């Protein structure tokens, strides 16, 4: 996934450092000086790039959205024409990432699961990430099912994403098993979209 034009290597290293510190200490414990040290830049450079800690928090939230959607796209692209395998890979990667990473979980659910202090930045991103993940899924399936009804396919993609998020919020079983069942359901929804015209 291409990087946004305004992301410089320095800016990216600062966000990466902020992300690492947030995962280990929580956003409330993150200090601009510590971020600067971890990124190998001056404290002034951090302020020059982001202005305030709030600016850094917003950039971190955007980074998590881009990273998550990039993972979804990557999982889908690993499977050229196998819709079932692609759905399983994307769903499994999403469920596993959310289980392992409190930032991903917070971005996807806008909950306070360990990232309460980042909530103001993440809540503005939750609808964005749902829309972008659904768009990635729709783009991939649209190329594989060109005769599908566009509205039905869009609804199927949106439904699959929302189902996955619901299983992140309230897990119903092991990741492998959940991904397997949701992939079966995704294929049914996509095939129904392909036969509704």
JSON list of C-alpha atoms in Angstrom, two decimals:
[
{"chain": "A", "resi": 1, "resn": "UNK", "atom": "CA", "xyz": [0.00, 0.00, 0.00]},
{"chain": "A", "resi": 2, "resn": "UNK", "atom": "CA", "xyz": [1.53, 3.34, -0.98]},
{"chain": "A", "resi": 3, "resn": "UNK", "atom": "CA", "xyz": [2.48, 5.72, 1.79]},
{"chain": "A", "resi": 4, "resn": "UNK", "atom": "CA", "xyz": [0.71, 9.07, 2.01]},
{"chain": "A", "resi": 5, "resn": "UNK", "atom": "CA", "xyz": [2.78, 11.82, 0.38]},
{"chain": "A", "resi": 6, "resn": "UNK", "atom": "CA", "xyz": [3.40, 13.68, 3.65]},
{"chain": "A", "resi": 7, "resn": "UNK", "atom": "CA", "xyz": [5.04, 10.72, 5.40]},
{"chain": "A", "resi": 8, "resn": "UNK", "atom": "CA", "xyz": [8.79, 11.31, 5.54]},
{"chain": "A", "resi": 9, "resn": "UNK", "atom": "CA", "xyz": [11.26, 8.75, 6.94]},
{"chain": "A", "resi": 10, "resn": "UNK", "atom": "CA", "xyz": [11.74, 10.95, 10.03]},
{"chain": "A", "resi": 11, "resn": "UNK", "atom": "CA", "xyz": [8.00, 11.27, 10.59]},
{"chain": "A", "resi": 12, "resn": "UNK", "atom": "CA", "xyz": [7.53, 7.54, 10.09]},
{"chain": "A", "resi": 13, "resn": "UNK", "atom": "CA", "xyz": [10.29, 6.68, 12.58]},
{"chain": "A", "resi": 14, "resn": "UNK", "atom": "CA", "xyz": [8.71, 8.97, 15.17]},
{"chain": "A", "resi": 15, "resn": "UNK", "atom": "CA", "xyz": [5.27, 7.38, 14.73]},
{"chain": "A", "resi": 16, "resn": "UNK", "atom": "CA", "xyz": [6.83, 3.90, 14.93]},
{"chain": "A", "resi": 17, "resn": "UNK", "atom": "CA", "xyz": [8.58, 4.88, 18.16]},
{"chain": "A", "resi": 18, "resn": "UNK", "atom": "CA", "xyz": [5.34, 6.30, 19.58]},
{"chain": "A", "resi": 19, "resn": "UNK", "atom": "CA", "xyz": [3.53, 3.11, 18.63]},
{"chain": "A", "resi": 20, "resn": "UNK", "atom": "CA", "xyz": [6.09, 0.89, 20.39]},
{"chain": "A", "resi": 21, "resn": "UNK", "atom": "CA", "xyz": [6.01, 3.02, 23.52]},
{"chain": "A", "resi": 22, "resn": "UNK", "atom": "CA", "xyz": [2.20, 3.08, 23.53]},
{"chain": "A", "resi": 23, "resn": "UNK", "atom": "CA", "xyz": [1.96, -0.69, 23.29]},
{"chain": "A", "resi": 24, "resn": "UNK", "atom": "CA", "xyz": [4.38, -1.15, 26.21]},
{"chain": "A", "resi": 25, "resn": "UNK", "atom": "CA", "xyz": [3.45, 1.76, 28.50]},
{"chain": "A", "resi": 26, "resn": "UNK", "atom": "CA", "xyz": [0.04, 3.02, 27.37]},
{"chain": "A", "resi": 27, "resn": "UNK", "atom": "CA", "xyz": [-0.57, 6.39, 25.72]},
{"chain": "A", "resi": 28, "resn": "UNK", "atom": "CA", "xyz": [-0.73, 8.22, 29.07]},
{"chain": "A", "resi": 29, "resn": "UNK", "atom": "CA", "xyz": [2.85, 7.12, 29.79]},
{"chain": "A", "resi": 30, "resn": "UNK", "atom": "CA", "xyz": [4.22, 8.30, 26.44]},
{"chain": "A", "resi": 31, "resn": "UNK", "atom": "CA", "xyz": [6.39, 11.41, 26.68]},
{"chain": "A", "resi": 32, "resn": "UNK", "atom": "CA", "xyz": [7.61, 13.41, 23.70]},
{"chain": "A", "resi": 33, "resn": "UNK", "atom": "CA", "xyz": [11.18, 13.18, 24.97]},
{"chain": "A", "resi": 34, "resn": "UNK", "atom": "CA", "xyz": [10.99, 9.40, 25.20]},
{"chain": "A", "resi": 35, "resn": "UNK", "atom": "CA", "xyz": [9.56, 9.22, 21.69]},
{"chain": "A", "resi": 36, "resn": "UNK", "atom": "CA", "xyz": [12.41, 11.41, 20.44]},
{"chain": "A", "resi": 37, "resn": "UNK", "atom": "CA", "xyz": [15.01, 9.17, 22.11]},
{"chain": "A", "resi": 38, "resn": "UNK", "atom": "CA", "xyz": [13.44, 5.99, 20.73]},
{"chain": "A", "resi": 39, "resn": "UNK", "atom": "CA", "xyz": [13.28, 7.50, 17.23]},
{"chain": "A", "resi": 40, "resn": "UNK", "atom": "CA", "xyz": [16.85, 8.83, 17.39]},
{"chain": "A", "resi": 41, "resn": "UNK", "atom": "CA", "xyz": [15.82, 12.46, 16.85]},
{"chain": "A", "resi": 42, "resn": "UNK", "atom": "CA", "xyz": [15.67, 15.59, 18.98]},
{"chain": "A", "resi": 43, "resn": "UNK", "atom": "CA", "xyz": [12.64, 16.47, 21.07]},
{"chain": "A", "resi": 44, "resn": "UNK", "atom": "CA", "xyz": [12.28, 19.63, 19.00]},
{"chain": "A", "resi": 45, "resn": "UNK", "atom": "CA", "xyz": [12.05, 17.52, 15.83]},
{"chain": "A", "resi": 46, "resn": "UNK", "atom": "CA", "xyz": [9.08, 15.65, 17.29]},
{"chain": "A", "resi": 47, "resn": "UNK", "atom": "CA", "xyz": [7.36, 18.95, 18.08]},
{"chain": "A", "resi": 48, "resn": "UNK", "atom": "CA", "xyz": [8.23, 20.34, 14.64]},
{"chain": "A", "resi": 49, "resn": "UNK", "atom": "CA", "xyz": [6.65, 17.30, 12.96]},
{"chain": "A", "resi": 50, "resn": "UNK", "atom": "CA", "xyz": [3.48, 16.97, 15.07]},
{"chain": "A", "resi": 51, "resn": "UNK", "atom": "CA", "xyz": [3.07, 20.19, 17.04]},
{"chain": "A", "resi": 52, "resn": "UNK", "atom": "CA", "xyz": [1.64, 18.56, 20.15]},
{"chain": "A", "resi": 53, "resn": "UNK", "atom": "CA", "xyz": [1.13, 15.16, 21.71]},
{"chain": "A", "resi": 54, "resn": "UNK", "atom": "CA", "xyz": [-2.44, 15.33, 20.38]},
{"chain": "A", "resi": 55, "resn": "UNK", "atom": "CA", "xyz": [-1.03, 15.74, 16.87]},
{"chain": "A", "resi": 56, "resn": "UNK", "atom": "CA", "xyz": [1.18, 12.73, 17.41]},
{"chain": "A", "resi": 57, "resn": "UNK", "atom": "CA", "xyz": [-1.80, 10.74, 18.73]},
{"chain": "A", "resi": 58, "resn": "UNK", "atom": "CA", "xyz": [-3.81, 11.57, 15.63]},
{"chain": "A", "resi": 59, "resn": "UNK", "atom": "CA", "xyz": [-0.92, 10.49, 13.38]},
{"chain": "A", "resi": 60, "resn": "UNK", "atom": "CA", "xyz": [-0.56, 7.25, 15.35]},
{"chain": "A", "resi": 61, "resn": "UNK", "atom": "CA", "xyz": [-4.27, 6.48, 14.91]},
{"chain": "A", "resi": 62, "resn": "UNK", "atom": "CA", "xyz": [-4.02, 7.16, 11.15]},
{"chain": "A", "resi": 63, "resn": "UNK", "atom": "CA", "xyz": [-0.94, 4.94, 11.01]},
{"chain": "A", "resi": 64, "resn": "UNK", "atom": "CA", "xyz": [-2.87, 2.06, 12.61]},
{"chain": "A", "resi": 65, "resn": "UNK", "atom": "CA", "xyz": [-5.74, 2.45, 10.16]},
{"chain": "A", "resi": 66, "resn": "UNK", "atom": "CA", "xyz": [-3.36, 2.40, 7.19]},
{"chain": "A", "resi": 67, "resn": "UNK", "atom": "CA", "xyz": [-1.46, -0.55, 8.59]},
{"chain": "A", "resi": 68, "resn": "UNK", "atom": "CA", "xyz": [-4.61, -2.56, 9.24]},
{"chain": "A", "resi": 69, "resn": "UNK", "atom": "CA", "xyz": [-6.09, -1.92, 5.80]},
{"chain": "A", "resi": 70, "resn": "UNK", "atom": "CA", "xyz": [-2.72, -2.72, 4.25]},
{"chain": "A", "resi": 71, "resn": "UNK", "atom": "CA", "xyz": [-2.73, -6.09, 6.03]},
{"chain": "A", "resi": 72, "resn": "UNK", "atom": "CA", "xyz": [-6.22, -6.83, 4.73]},
{"chain": "A", "resi": 73, "resn": "UNK", "atom": "CA", "xyz": [-5.16, -5.97, 1.18]},
{"chain": "A", "resi": 74, "resn": "UNK", "atom": "CA", "xyz": [-1.99, -8.03, 1.49]},
{"chain": "A", "resi": 75, "resn": "UNK", "atom": "CA", "xyz": [-3.89, -11.08, 2.76]},
{"chain": "A", "resi": 76, "resn": "UNK", "atom": "CA", "xyz": [-6.38, -10.81, -0.10]},
{"chain": "A", "resi": 77, "resn": "UNK", "atom": "CA", "xyz": [-3.66, -10.35, -2.73]},
{"chain": "A", "resi": 78, "resn": "UNK", "atom": "CA", "xyz": [-1.87, -13.50, -1.59]},
{"chain": "A", "resi": 79, "resn": "UNK", "atom": "CA", "xyz": [-4.72, -15.47, -3.19]},
{"chain": "A", "resi": 80, "resn": "UNK", "atom": "CA", "xyz": [-5.19, -14.62, -6.83]},
{"chain": "A", "resi": 81, "resn": "UNK", "atom": "CA", "xyz": [-8.58, -16.12, -7.66]},
{"chain": "A", "resi": 82, "resn": "UNK", "atom": "CA", "xyz": [-9.47, -18.29, -4.66]},
{"chain": "A", "resi": 83, "resn": "UNK", "atom": "CA", "xyz": [-12.20, -16.26, -2.96]},
{"chain": "A", "resi": 84, "resn": "UNK", "atom": "CA", "xyz": [-12.53, -18.68, -0.03]},
{"chain": "A", "resi": 85, "resn": "UNK", "atom": "CA", "xyz": [-8.77, -18.76, 0.68]},
{"chain": "A", "resi": 86, "resn": "UNK", "atom": "CA", "xyz": [-8.52, -14.97, 0.39]},
{"chain": "A", "resi": 87, "resn": "UNK", "atom": "CA", "xyz": [-11.48, -14.43, 2.73]},
{"chain": "A", "resi": 88, "resn": "UNK", "atom": "CA", "xyz": [-10.00, -16.84, 5.27]},
{"chain": "A", "resi": 89, "resn": "UNK", "atom": "CA", "xyz": [-6.55, -15.21, 5.11]},
{"chain": "A", "resi": 90, "resn": "UNK", "atom": "CA", "xyz": [-7.91, -11.67, 5.52]},
{"chain": "A", "resi": 91, "resn": "UNK", "atom": "CA", "xyz": [-10.30, -12.64, 8.33]},
{"chain": "A", "resi": 92, "resn": "UNK", "atom": "CA", "xyz": [-7.70, -14.72, 10.17]},
{"chain": "A", "resi": 93, "resn": "UNK", "atom": "CA", "xyz": [-5.08, -11.97, 9.94]},
{"chain": "A", "resi": 94, "resn": "UNK", "atom": "CA", "xyz": [-7.57, -9.40, 11.26]},
{"chain": "A", "resi": 95, "resn": "UNK", "atom": "CA", "xyz": [-8.71, -11.56, 14.18]},
{"chain": "A", "resi": 96, "resn": "UNK", "atom": "CA", "xyz": [-5.15, -12.52, 15.10]},
{"chain": "A", "resi": 97, "resn": "UNK", "atom": "CA", "xyz": [-3.92, -8.90, 14.89]},
{"chain": "A", "resi": 98, "resn": "UNK", "atom": "CA", "xyz": [-6.75, -7.68, 17.10]},
{"chain": "A", "resi": 99, "resn": "UNK", "atom": "CA", "xyz": [-6.10, -10.43, 19.64]},
{"chain": "A", "resi": 100, "resn": "UNK", "atom": "CA", "xyz": [-2.38, -9.61, 19.82]},
{"chain": "A", "resi": 101, "resn": "UNK", "atom": "CA", "xyz": [-2.41, -5.84, 19.44]},
{"chain": "A", "resi": 102, "resn": "UNK", "atom": "CA", "xyz": [-4.39, -3.52, 21.73]},
{"chain": "A", "resi": 103, "resn": "UNK", "atom": "CA", "xyz": [-4.00, -0.64, 19.29]},
{"chain": "A", "resi": 104, "resn": "UNK", "atom": "CA", "xyz": [-5.54, -2.59, 16.41]},
{"chain": "A", "resi": 105, "resn": "UNK", "atom": "CA", "xyz": [-8.36, -3.71, 18.67]},
{"chain": "A", "resi": 106, "resn": "UNK", "atom": "CA", "xyz": [-8.96, -0.14, 19.81]},
{"chain": "A", "resi": 107, "resn": "UNK", "atom": "CA", "xyz": [-8.97, 1.18, 16.24]},
{"chain": "A", "resi": 108, "resn": "UNK", "atom": "CA", "xyz": [-11.45, -1.47, 15.10]},
{"chain": "A", "resi": 109, "resn": "UNK", "atom": "CA", "xyz": [-13.81, -1.30, 18.05]},
{"chain": "A", "resi": 110, "resn": "UNK", "atom": "CA", "xyz": [-13.31, 2.17, 19.54]},
{"chain": "A", "resi": 111, "resn": "UNK", "atom": "CA", "xyz": [-13.37, 0.49, 22.94]},
{"chain": "A", "resi": 112, "resn": "UNK", "atom": "CA", "xyz": [-11.29, 1.17, 26.01]},
{"chain": "A", "resi": 113, "resn": "UNK", "atom": "CA", "xyz": [-9.52, -2.20, 25.86]},
{"chain": "A", "resi": 114, "resn": "UNK", "atom": "CA", "xyz": [-6.20, -1.05, 27.22]},
{"chain": "A", "resi": 115, "resn": "UNK", "atom": "CA", "xyz": [-5.98, 2.10, 25.09]},
{"chain": "A", "resi": 116, "resn": "UNK", "atom": "CA", "xyz": [-8.40, 4.41, 26.90]},
{"chain": "A", "resi": 117, "resn": "UNK", "atom": "CA", "xyz": [-6.17, 7.45, 26.52]},
{"chain": "A", "resi": 118, "resn": "UNK", "atom": "CA", "xyz": [-6.11, 7.06, 22.73]},
{"chain": "A", "resi": 119, "resn": "UNK", "atom": "CA", "xyz": [-9.90, 6.84, 22.51]},
{"chain": "A", "resi": 120, "resn": "UNK", "atom": "CA", "xyz": [-10.44, 10.43, 21.30]},
{"chain": "A", "resi": 121, "resn": "UNK", "atom": "CA", "xyz": [-8.13, 9.79, 18.34]},
{"chain": "A", "resi": 122, "resn": "UNK", "atom": "CA", "xyz": [-9.41, 6.30, 17.59]},
{"chain": "A", "resi": 123, "resn": "UNK", "atom": "CA", "xyz": [-13.15, 6.95, 17.67]},
{"chain": "A", "resi": 124, "resn": "UNK", "atom": "CA", "xyz": [-12.84, 9.26, 14.69]},
{"chain": "A", "resi": 125, "resn": "UNK", "atom": "CA", "xyz": [-11.10, 6.45, 12.82]},
{"chain": "A", "resi": 126, "resn": "UNK", "atom": "CA", "xyz": [-13.40, 3.47, 13.51]},
{"chain": "A", "resi": 127, "resn": "UNK", "atom": "CA", "xyz": [-15.91, 4.27, 10.75]},
{"chain": "A", "resi": 128, "resn": "UNK", "atom": "CA", "xyz": [-13.02, 5.10, 8.43]},
{"chain": "A", "resi": 129, "resn": "UNK", "atom": "CA", "xyz": [-11.34, 1.76, 8.99]},
{"chain": "A", "resi": 130, "resn": "UNK", "atom": "CA", "xyz": [-14.62, -0.13, 8.48]},
{"chain": "A", "resi": 131, "resn": "UNK", "atom": "CA", "xyz": [-15.22, 1.74, 5.24]},
{"chain": "A", "resi": 132, "resn": "UNK", "atom": "CA", "xyz": [-11.65, 1.27, 3.99]},
{"chain": "A", "resi": 133, "resn": "UNK", "atom": "CA", "xyz": [-11.54, -2.43, 4.89]},
{"chain": "A", "resi": 134, "resn": "UNK", "atom": "CA", "xyz": [-14.90, -3.00, 3.17]},
{"chain": "A", "resi": 135, "resn": "UNK", "atom": "CA", "xyz": [-13.63, -1.06, 0.14]},
{"chain": "A", "resi": 136, "resn": "UNK", "atom": "CA", "xyz": [-10.51, -3.25, -0.03]},
{"chain": "A", "resi": 137, "resn": "UNK", "atom": "CA", "xyz": [-12.65, -6.39, 0.13]},
{"chain": "A", "resi": 138, "resn": "UNK", "atom": "CA", "xyz": [-15.09, -5.01, -2.43]},
{"chain": "A", "resi": 139, "resn": "UNK", "atom": "CA", "xyz": [-12.29, -4.08, -4.83]},
{"chain": "A", "resi": 140, "resn": "UNK", "atom": "CA", "xyz": [-10.76, -7.56, -4.57]},
{"chain": "A", "resi": 141, "resn": "UNK", "atom": "CA", "xyz": [-14.03, -9.47, -4.99]},
{"chain": "A", "resi": 142, "resn": "UNK", "atom": "CA", "xyz": [-15.22, -7.11, -7.72]},
{"chain": "A", "resi": 143, "resn": "UNK", "atom": "CA", "xyz": [-12.26, -8.14, -9.87]},
{"chain": "A", "resi": 144, "resn": "UNK", "atom": "CA", "xyz": [-12.90, -11.84, -9.20]},
{"chain": "A", "resi": 145, "resn": "UNK", "atom": "CA", "xyz": [-16.70, -11.66, -9.58]},
{"chain": "A", "resi": 146, "resn": "UNK", "atom": "CA", "xyz": [-17.14, -9.08, -12.36]},
{"chain": "A", "resi": 147, "resn": "UNK", "atom": "CA", "xyz": [-20.73, -10.13, -13.10]},
{"chain": "A", "resi": 148, "resn": "UNK", "atom": "CA", "xyz": [-21.91, -9.63, -9.51]},
{"chain": "A", "resi": 149, "resn": "UNK", "atom": "CA", "xyz": [-24.50, -6.98, -8.70]},
{"chain": "A", "resi": 150, "resn": "UNK", "atom": "CA", "xyz": [-22.44, -4.00, -7.41]},
{"chain": "A", "resi": 151, "resn": "UNK", "atom": "CA", "xyz": [-24.90, -3.05, -4.67]},
{"chain": "A", "resi": 152, "resn": "UNK", "atom": "CA", "xyz": [-25.24, -6.64, -3.45]},
{"chain": "A", "resi": 153, "resn": "UNK", "atom": "CA", "xyz": [-21.45, -7.09, -3.51]},
{"chain": "A", "resi": 154, "resn": "UNK", "atom": "CA", "xyz": [-20.92, -3.85, -1.57]},
{"chain": "A", "resi": 155, "resn": "UNK", "atom": "CA", "xyz": [-23.46, -4.97, 1.03]},
{"chain": "A", "resi": 156, "resn": "UNK", "atom": "CA", "xyz": [-21.74, -8.37, 1.29]},
{"chain": "A", "resi": 157, "resn": "UNK", "atom": "CA", "xyz": [-18.31, -6.79, 1.80]},
{"chain": "A", "resi": 158, "resn": "UNK", "atom": "CA", "xyz": [-19.63, -4.38, 4.43]},
{"chain": "A", "resi": 159, "resn": "UNK", "atom": "CA", "xyz": [-21.46, -7.22, 6.22]},
{"chain": "A", "resi": 160, "resn": "UNK", "atom": "CA", "xyz": [-18.36, -9.42, 6.31]},
{"chain": "A", "resi": 161, "resn": "UNK", "atom": "CA", "xyz": [-16.26, -6.60, 7.80]},
{"chain": "A", "resi": 162, "resn": "UNK", "atom": "CA", "xyz": [-18.91, -5.86, 10.44]},
{"chain": "A", "resi": 163, "resn": "UNK", "atom": "CA", "xyz": [-19.20, -9.54, 11.34]},
{"chain": "A", "resi": 164, "resn": "UNK", "atom": "CA", "xyz": [-15.44, -9.79, 11.79]},
{"chain": "A", "resi": 165, "resn": "UNK", "atom": "CA", "xyz": [-15.45, -6.72, 14.05]},
{"chain": "A", "resi": 166, "resn": "UNK", "atom": "CA", "xyz": [-18.29, -8.20, 16.12]},
{"chain": "A", "resi": 167, "resn": "UNK", "atom": "CA", "xyz": [-16.14, -11.28, 16.72]},
{"chain": "A", "resi": 168, "resn": "UNK", "atom": "CA", "xyz": [-13.27, -9.04, 17.80]},
{"chain": "A", "resi": 169, "resn": "UNK", "atom": "CA", "xyz": [-15.51, -7.26, 20.30]},
{"chain": "A", "resi": 170, "resn": "UNK", "atom": "CA", "xyz": [-16.96, -10.50, 21.64]},
{"chain": "A", "resi": 171, "resn": "UNK", "atom": "CA", "xyz": [-14.89, -13.54, 20.57]},
{"chain": "A", "resi": 172, "resn": "UNK", "atom": "CA", "xyz": [-16.94, -16.69, 20.07]},
{"chain": "A", "resi": 173, "resn": "UNK", "atom": "CA", "xyz": [-14.13, -19.23, 19.83]},
{"chain": "A", "resi": 174, "resn": "UNK", "atom": "CA", "xyz": [-10.55, -19.82, 18.67]},
{"chain": "A", "resi": 175, "resn": "UNK", "atom": "CA", "xyz": [-9.28, -17.59, 15.86]},
{"chain": "A", "resi": 176, "resn": "UNK", "atom": "CA", "xyz": [-8.79, -20.49, 13.41]},
{"chain": "A", "resi": 177, "resn": "UNK", "atom": "CA", "xyz": [-12.30, -21.80, 13.92]},
{"chain": "A", "resi": 178, "resn": "UNK", "atom": "CA", "xyz": [-13.93, -18.37, 13.76]},
{"chain": "A", "resi": 179, "resn": "UNK", "atom": "CA", "xyz": [-12.00, -17.42, 10.60]},
{"chain": "A", "resi": 180, "resn": "UNK", "atom": "CA", "xyz": [-12.99, -20.72, 9.00]},
{"chain": "A", "resi": 181, "resn": "UNK", "atom": "CA", "xyz": [-16.70, -20.22, 9.65]},
{"chain": "A", "resi": 182, "resn": "UNK", "atom": "CA", "xyz": [-16.70, -16.56, 8.70]},
{"chain": "A", "resi": 183, "resn": "UNK", "atom": "CA", "xyz": [-14.85, -17.37, 5.45]},
{"chain": "A", "resi": 184, "resn": "UNK", "atom": "CA", "xyz": [-17.57, -19.89, 4.56]},
{"chain": "A", "resi": 185, "resn": "UNK", "atom": "CA", "xyz": [-20.21, -17.26, 5.25]},
{"chain": "A", "resi": 186, "resn": "UNK", "atom": "CA", "xyz": [-18.31, -14.65, 3.22]},
{"chain": "A", "resi": 187, "resn": "UNK", "atom": "CA", "xyz": [-18.18, -16.96, 0.20]},
{"chain": "A", "resi": 188, "resn": "UNK", "atom": "CA", "xyz": [-21.95, -17.54, 0.44]},
{"chain": "A", "resi": 189, "resn": "UNK", "atom": "CA", "xyz": [-22.61, -13.81, 0.59]},
{"chain": "A", "resi": 190, "resn": "UNK", "atom": "CA", "xyz": [-20.33, -13.10, -2.36]},
{"chain": "A", "resi": 191, "resn": "UNK", "atom": "CA", "xyz": [-21.81, -15.92, -4.44]},
{"chain": "A", "resi": 192, "resn": "UNK", "atom": "CA", "xyz": [-25.30, -14.66, -3.69]},
{"chain": "A", "resi": 193, "resn": "UNK", "atom": "CA", "xyz": [-24.22, -11.24, -4.92]},
{"chain": "A", "resi": 194, "resn": "UNK", "atom": "CA", "xyz": [-22.91, -12.87, -8.08]},
{"chain": "A", "resi": 195, "resn": "UNK", "atom": "CA", "xyz": [-26.28, -14.50, -8.81]},
{"chain": "A", "resi": 196, "resn": "UNK", "atom": "CA", "xyz": [-28.65, -11.64, -7.96]},
{"chain": "A", "resi": 197, "resn": "UNK", "atom": "CA", "xyz": [-28.42, -9.94, -11.35]}
]
